[in-house]
Amino acid sequence: MTEPVRLSKRMSELGLCSRREADEWIEKGWVRVDGVVVSVLGSKVLPHQKVTVERQASAEQAQRVTILINKPMGFVSGQAEDGYKPAVTLVNAESRWSEDDCDMQYHPRQLRSLVPAGRLDIDSVGLLVLTQDGRIAKHLIGEDSSVDKEYLVRVQYTRPGRLPEHDLKRLNHGLVMDGKPLRQAKVVWQNEDQLSFTLREGKKRQIRRMCDMVGLKVVGLKRVRIGGVKLGELPTGQWRYLRPDETF
């Protein structure tokens, strides 16, 4: 017999929302199981039971924004730390990209519950996603996420000569980090001192550590794409909304 699971977990598995959003909706009485309202947190359901949400939940979710920012150096992705400001402090009416063609109007309330979906180190620049939508956060950083991310990485080789071909192959597949083999990556030279990295995982300072293992020193790192969404011409320190026609 199949074991019952928490309703919030089941809602997340079904792609309806994040677990945090599910708990909010349950408390508000916006969730039904087999047509019956369930408003008690921690309630459990069986996999075959039908879970539906009220229109209010869908309407609220539709108003949640996702923002793309070109993060400069010196800003952290999430919470403020060591005196450094979080990237969300760059989001205001004045810093919105003038060429943003999304018809959404900016309002300070959009900053509420706006969280980074993935990290970008303080000394790295480029595309950072901030979202109020738990589904997008789960899609980008959930355990089973397969969204690839592309980086342009300027490097210096710290050993005599040039990076051997076998070490380039190790960057693509064969390195071990924190006791576990890394997933296969795609690493190719763009020019004499710049590599393109495409990864499907995001361990802390992963690219810098990978480079260090083969004698490369990273002197610049920029994220230029997350799945189907590109940084494009978005200026440093400015932001725009994710358009309805864009998907990661």
Tab-separated table of C-alpha atoms in Angstrom:
chain	number	residue	atom	x	y	z
A	1	MET	CA	0.000	0.000	0.000
A	2	THR	CA	1.335	3.447	-0.901
A	3	GLU	CA	2.302	5.625	2.052
A	4	PRO	CA	0.615	9.023	2.519
A	5	VAL	CA	2.802	12.123	2.060
A	6	ARG	CA	2.534	15.694	3.334
A	7	LEU	CA	0.124	17.721	1.228
A	8	SER	CA	2.681	20.521	0.756
A	9	LYS	CA	5.254	18.019	-0.527
A	10	ARG	CA	2.715	16.494	-2.920
A	11	MET	CA	1.805	19.964	-4.255
A	12	SER	CA	5.482	20.672	-4.905
A	13	GLU	CA	5.887	17.299	-6.679
A	14	LEU	CA	2.902	18.150	-8.886
A	15	GLY	CA	4.545	21.461	-9.853
A	16	LEU	CA	1.710	23.530	-8.401
A	17	CYS	CA	3.977	25.654	-6.204
A	18	SER	CA	6.845	25.502	-3.721
A	19	ARG	CA	6.379	23.883	-0.305
A	20	ARG	CA	6.429	27.307	1.369
A	21	GLU	CA	3.717	28.576	-0.973
A	22	ALA	CA	1.729	25.372	-0.398
A	23	ASP	CA	1.701	25.971	3.354
A	24	GLU	CA	0.488	29.554	2.804
A	25	TRP	CA	-2.302	28.392	0.493
A	26	ILE	CA	-3.364	25.591	2.865
A	27	GLU	CA	-3.655	28.082	5.746
A	28	LYS	CA	-5.767	30.384	3.563
A	29	GLY	CA	-8.135	27.545	2.645
A	30	TRP	CA	-7.175	27.641	-1.039
A	31	VAL	CA	-6.382	23.910	-1.376
A	32	ARG	CA	-8.817	21.055	-1.957
A	33	VAL	CA	-8.201	17.316	-1.834
A	34	ASP	CA	-10.833	15.324	-3.748
A	35	GLY	CA	-12.985	18.463	-3.713
A	36	VAL	CA	-12.770	19.024	0.072
A	37	VAL	CA	-10.960	22.086	1.496
A	38	VAL	CA	-7.917	21.140	3.611
A	39	SER	CA	-6.666	23.979	5.829
A	40	VAL	CA	-4.592	22.123	8.451
A	41	LEU	CA	-0.811	22.313	8.020
A	42	GLY	CA	0.872	18.911	8.003
A	43	SER	CA	-2.126	17.153	6.472
A	44	LYS	CA	-1.243	14.072	4.437
A	45	VAL	CA	-2.612	12.685	1.188
A	46	LEU	CA	-2.298	9.532	-0.873
A	47	PRO	CA	-0.721	9.833	-4.353
A	48	HIS	CA	-3.971	8.908	-6.140
A	49	GLN	CA	-5.972	11.713	-4.480
A	50	LYS	CA	-6.783	14.751	-6.610
A	51	VAL	CA	-5.266	18.044	-5.413
A	52	THR	CA	-6.665	21.321	-6.755
A	53	VAL	CA	-6.173	24.979	-5.845
A	54	GLU	CA	-8.634	27.861	-5.801
A	55	ARG	CA	-8.525	30.616	-8.397
A	56	GLN	CA	-7.195	33.070	-5.797
A	57	ALA	CA	-3.998	31.020	-5.538
A	58	SER	CA	-3.473	30.985	-9.310
A	59	ALA	CA	-4.189	34.721	-9.498
A	60	GLU	CA	-1.720	35.488	-6.720
A	61	GLN	CA	0.914	33.289	-8.371
A	62	ALA	CA	0.431	35.073	-11.714
A	63	GLN	CA	1.354	38.384	-10.052
A	64	ARG	CA	4.683	37.043	-8.779
A	65	VAL	CA	7.647	38.454	-10.637
A	66	THR	CA	10.963	37.079	-11.806
A	67	ILE	CA	13.777	39.552	-12.332
A	68	LEU	CA	17.018	39.132	-14.283
A	69	ILE	CA	19.915	41.259	-13.098
A	70	ASN	CA	23.440	41.719	-14.443
A	71	LYS	CA	25.238	41.467	-11.114
A	72	PRO	CA	28.404	43.532	-10.759
A	73	MET	CA	31.384	42.542	-8.616
A	74	GLY	CA	31.168	43.385	-4.934
A	75	PHE	CA	27.558	42.273	-4.415
A	76	VAL	CA	26.484	38.992	-2.828
A	77	SER	CA	23.634	36.919	-4.249
A	78	GLY	CA	21.582	36.445	-1.089
A	79	GLN	CA	21.743	37.774	2.463
A	80	ALA	CA	24.100	40.649	3.299
A	81	GLU	CA	27.432	39.379	4.605
A	82	ASP	CA	30.718	40.911	5.775
A	83	GLY	CA	29.476	44.408	4.982
A	84	TYR	CA	28.626	43.542	1.363
A	85	LYS	CA	25.192	44.381	-0.023
A	86	PRO	CA	22.875	41.783	-1.586
A	87	ALA	CA	22.088	42.076	-5.296
A	88	VAL	CA	18.405	42.767	-4.555
A	89	THR	CA	19.399	46.267	-3.338
A	90	LEU	CA	20.161	47.110	-6.978
A	91	VAL	CA	16.510	46.624	-7.944
A	92	ASN	CA	14.589	49.892	-8.083
A	93	ALA	CA	12.659	51.963	-10.621
A	94	GLU	CA	15.751	53.914	-11.730
A	95	SER	CA	17.963	50.862	-12.380
A	96	ARG	CA	15.442	49.081	-14.623
A	97	TRP	CA	16.903	48.658	-18.121
A	98	SER	CA	15.430	51.268	-20.445
A	99	GLU	CA	15.078	48.641	-23.192
A	100	ASP	CA	13.026	46.252	-21.050
A	101	ASP	CA	9.971	45.668	-23.254
A	102	CYS	CA	7.924	43.803	-20.614
A	103	ASP	CA	4.703	45.716	-19.941
A	104	MET	CA	4.839	45.042	-16.197
A	105	GLN	CA	4.972	48.083	-13.918
A	106	TYR	CA	7.557	48.200	-11.133
A	107	HIS	CA	6.304	48.462	-7.543
A	108	PRO	CA	8.382	48.182	-4.339
A	109	ARG	CA	6.098	45.364	-3.097
A	110	GLN	CA	7.726	43.176	-5.764
A	111	LEU	CA	10.832	43.151	-3.554
A	112	ARG	CA	8.893	41.191	-0.924
A	113	SER	CA	9.948	37.524	-0.925
A	114	LEU	CA	12.225	38.167	-3.923
A	115	VAL	CA	14.972	35.561	-3.536
A	116	PRO	CA	17.935	34.447	-5.654
A	117	ALA	CA	17.374	31.226	-7.605
A	118	GLY	CA	21.014	30.155	-7.500
A	119	ARG	CA	24.176	31.875	-6.377
A	120	LEU	CA	26.833	33.954	-8.080
A	121	ASP	CA	29.999	34.616	-6.065
A	122	ILE	CA	30.857	38.113	-4.890
A	123	ASP	CA	33.806	38.276	-7.318
A	124	SER	CA	31.760	36.928	-10.262
A	125	VAL	CA	29.490	38.929	-12.558
A	126	GLY	CA	26.626	38.323	-14.947
A	127	LEU	CA	23.170	36.790	-14.997
A	128	LEU	CA	21.455	36.367	-11.633
A	129	VAL	CA	17.802	35.347	-11.262
A	130	LEU	CA	15.685	36.811	-8.450
A	131	THR	CA	12.171	35.404	-8.161
A	132	GLN	CA	9.002	35.401	-6.063
A	133	ASP	CA	7.841	32.234	-7.827
A	134	GLY	CA	8.677	29.039	-5.945
A	135	ARG	CA	8.173	26.929	-9.079
A	136	ILE	CA	10.996	28.763	-10.857
A	137	ALA	CA	13.306	28.505	-7.845
A	138	LYS	CA	12.664	24.740	-7.638
A	139	HIS	CA	13.219	24.347	-11.392
A	140	LEU	CA	16.584	26.143	-11.241
A	141	ILE	CA	18.044	24.964	-7.938
A	142	GLY	CA	16.041	21.895	-6.890
A	143	GLU	CA	17.902	18.630	-6.325
A	144	ASP	CA	16.719	17.193	-9.641
A	145	SER	CA	17.319	20.370	-11.671
A	146	SER	CA	18.912	19.740	-15.067
A	147	VAL	CA	18.996	23.369	-16.266
A	148	ASP	CA	22.429	24.147	-17.691
A	149	LYS	CA	24.305	27.364	-16.998
A	150	GLU	CA	26.949	28.904	-19.247
A	151	TYR	CA	29.923	30.969	-18.063
A	152	LEU	CA	32.728	32.832	-19.816
A	153	VAL	CA	35.899	32.375	-17.783
A	154	ARG	CA	39.128	34.317	-18.299
A	155	VAL	CA	42.107	32.262	-17.089
A	156	GLN	CA	45.882	32.254	-16.689
A	157	TYR	CA	47.860	28.999	-16.811
A	158	THR	CA	50.183	28.839	-13.789
A	159	ARG	CA	52.448	26.097	-15.157
A	160	PRO	CA	54.980	26.144	-18.012
A	161	GLY	CA	53.588	26.022	-21.526
A	162	ARG	CA	49.907	25.678	-22.311
A	163	LEU	CA	47.067	23.671	-20.744
A	164	PRO	CA	47.494	20.064	-21.993
A	165	GLU	CA	44.640	18.517	-23.947
A	166	HIS	CA	44.175	15.775	-21.346
A	167	ASP	CA	43.561	18.402	-18.638
A	168	LEU	CA	40.950	20.093	-20.830
A	169	LYS	CA	39.280	16.669	-21.111
A	170	ARG	CA	39.387	16.349	-17.298
A	171	LEU	CA	37.571	19.680	-17.012
A	172	ASN	CA	34.858	18.230	-19.244
A	173	HIS	CA	34.623	14.978	-17.294
A	174	GLY	CA	36.794	13.265	-14.732
A	175	LEU	CA	37.277	15.654	-11.804
A	176	VAL	CA	36.233	14.780	-8.258
A	177	MET	CA	35.067	17.439	-5.798
A	178	ASP	CA	34.113	16.968	-2.148
A	179	GLY	CA	34.550	13.219	-2.605
A	180	LYS	CA	32.081	12.972	-5.500
A	181	PRO	CA	32.640	12.855	-9.277
A	182	LEU	CA	31.396	16.021	-10.971
A	183	ARG	CA	28.680	15.760	-13.585
A	184	GLN	CA	29.823	15.967	-17.174
A	185	ALA	CA	30.461	19.563	-18.266
A	186	LYS	CA	31.162	21.211	-21.589
A	187	VAL	CA	34.382	23.227	-21.511
A	188	VAL	CA	35.865	24.701	-24.698
A	189	TRP	CA	38.346	27.445	-25.538
A	190	GLN	CA	36.778	30.692	-26.776
A	191	ASN	CA	40.119	32.378	-27.445
A	192	GLU	CA	43.686	32.301	-26.088
A	193	ASP	CA	42.796	33.119	-22.504
A	194	GLN	CA	39.065	32.494	-22.224
A	195	LEU	CA	37.093	29.283	-21.715
A	196	SER	CA	33.368	28.654	-21.989
A	197	PHE	CA	31.989	26.440	-19.180
A	198	THR	CA	28.514	24.877	-19.395
A	199	LEU	CA	27.500	23.143	-16.160
A	200	ARG	CA	24.433	21.278	-14.887
A	201	GLU	CA	25.324	21.651	-11.218
A	202	GLY	CA	26.447	24.472	-8.961
A	203	LYS	CA	28.783	23.565	-6.124
A	204	LYS	CA	30.227	26.486	-4.191
A	205	ARG	CA	33.001	28.166	-6.229
A	206	GLN	CA	32.928	25.121	-8.514
A	207	ILE	CA	34.527	26.640	-11.621
A	208	ARG	CA	37.379	28.255	-9.662
A	209	ARG	CA	38.069	24.977	-7.882
A	210	MET	CA	37.918	22.990	-11.137
A	211	CYS	CA	40.399	25.356	-12.751
A	212	ASP	CA	42.715	25.192	-9.748
A	213	MET	CA	42.869	21.384	-10.103
A	214	VAL	CA	44.442	21.686	-13.565
A	215	GLY	CA	46.711	24.682	-12.892
A	216	LEU	CA	44.466	27.457	-14.174
A	217	LYS	CA	43.912	30.679	-12.249
A	218	VAL	CA	40.551	32.385	-12.823
A	219	VAL	CA	40.934	36.130	-13.396
A	220	GLY	CA	37.361	36.819	-14.507
A	221	LEU	CA	34.063	34.920	-14.443
A	222	LYS	CA	30.774	35.943	-16.057
A	223	ARG	CA	27.529	33.954	-16.271
A	224	VAL	CA	25.914	34.584	-19.656
A	225	ARG	CA	23.055	32.058	-19.835
A	226	ILE	CA	20.736	29.985	-17.635
A	227	GLY	CA	18.838	27.405	-19.692
A	228	GLY	CA	17.014	29.237	-22.474
A	229	VAL	CA	17.502	32.699	-20.936
A	230	LYS	CA	20.519	34.787	-21.967
A	231	LEU	CA	22.145	37.810	-20.348
A	232	GLY	CA	22.281	39.478	-23.758
A	233	GLU	CA	22.811	43.244	-23.808
A	234	LEU	CA	21.565	43.853	-20.243
A	235	PRO	CA	23.980	46.462	-18.784
A	236	THR	CA	25.951	45.821	-15.589
A	237	GLY	CA	24.012	46.767	-12.463
A	238	GLN	CA	20.673	46.965	-14.304
A	239	TRP	CA	17.719	44.587	-14.396
A	240	ARG	CA	14.686	43.536	-16.405
A	241	TYR	CA	11.645	41.301	-15.990
A	242	LEU	CA	11.533	37.748	-17.304
A	243	ARG	CA	9.171	37.962	-20.283
A	244	PRO	CA	6.123	35.679	-20.547
A	245	ASP	CA	7.605	34.093	-23.699
A	246	GLU	CA	10.931	33.205	-22.010
A	247	THR	CA	11.563	29.870	-20.312
A	248	PHE	CA	14.603	28.489	-18.543
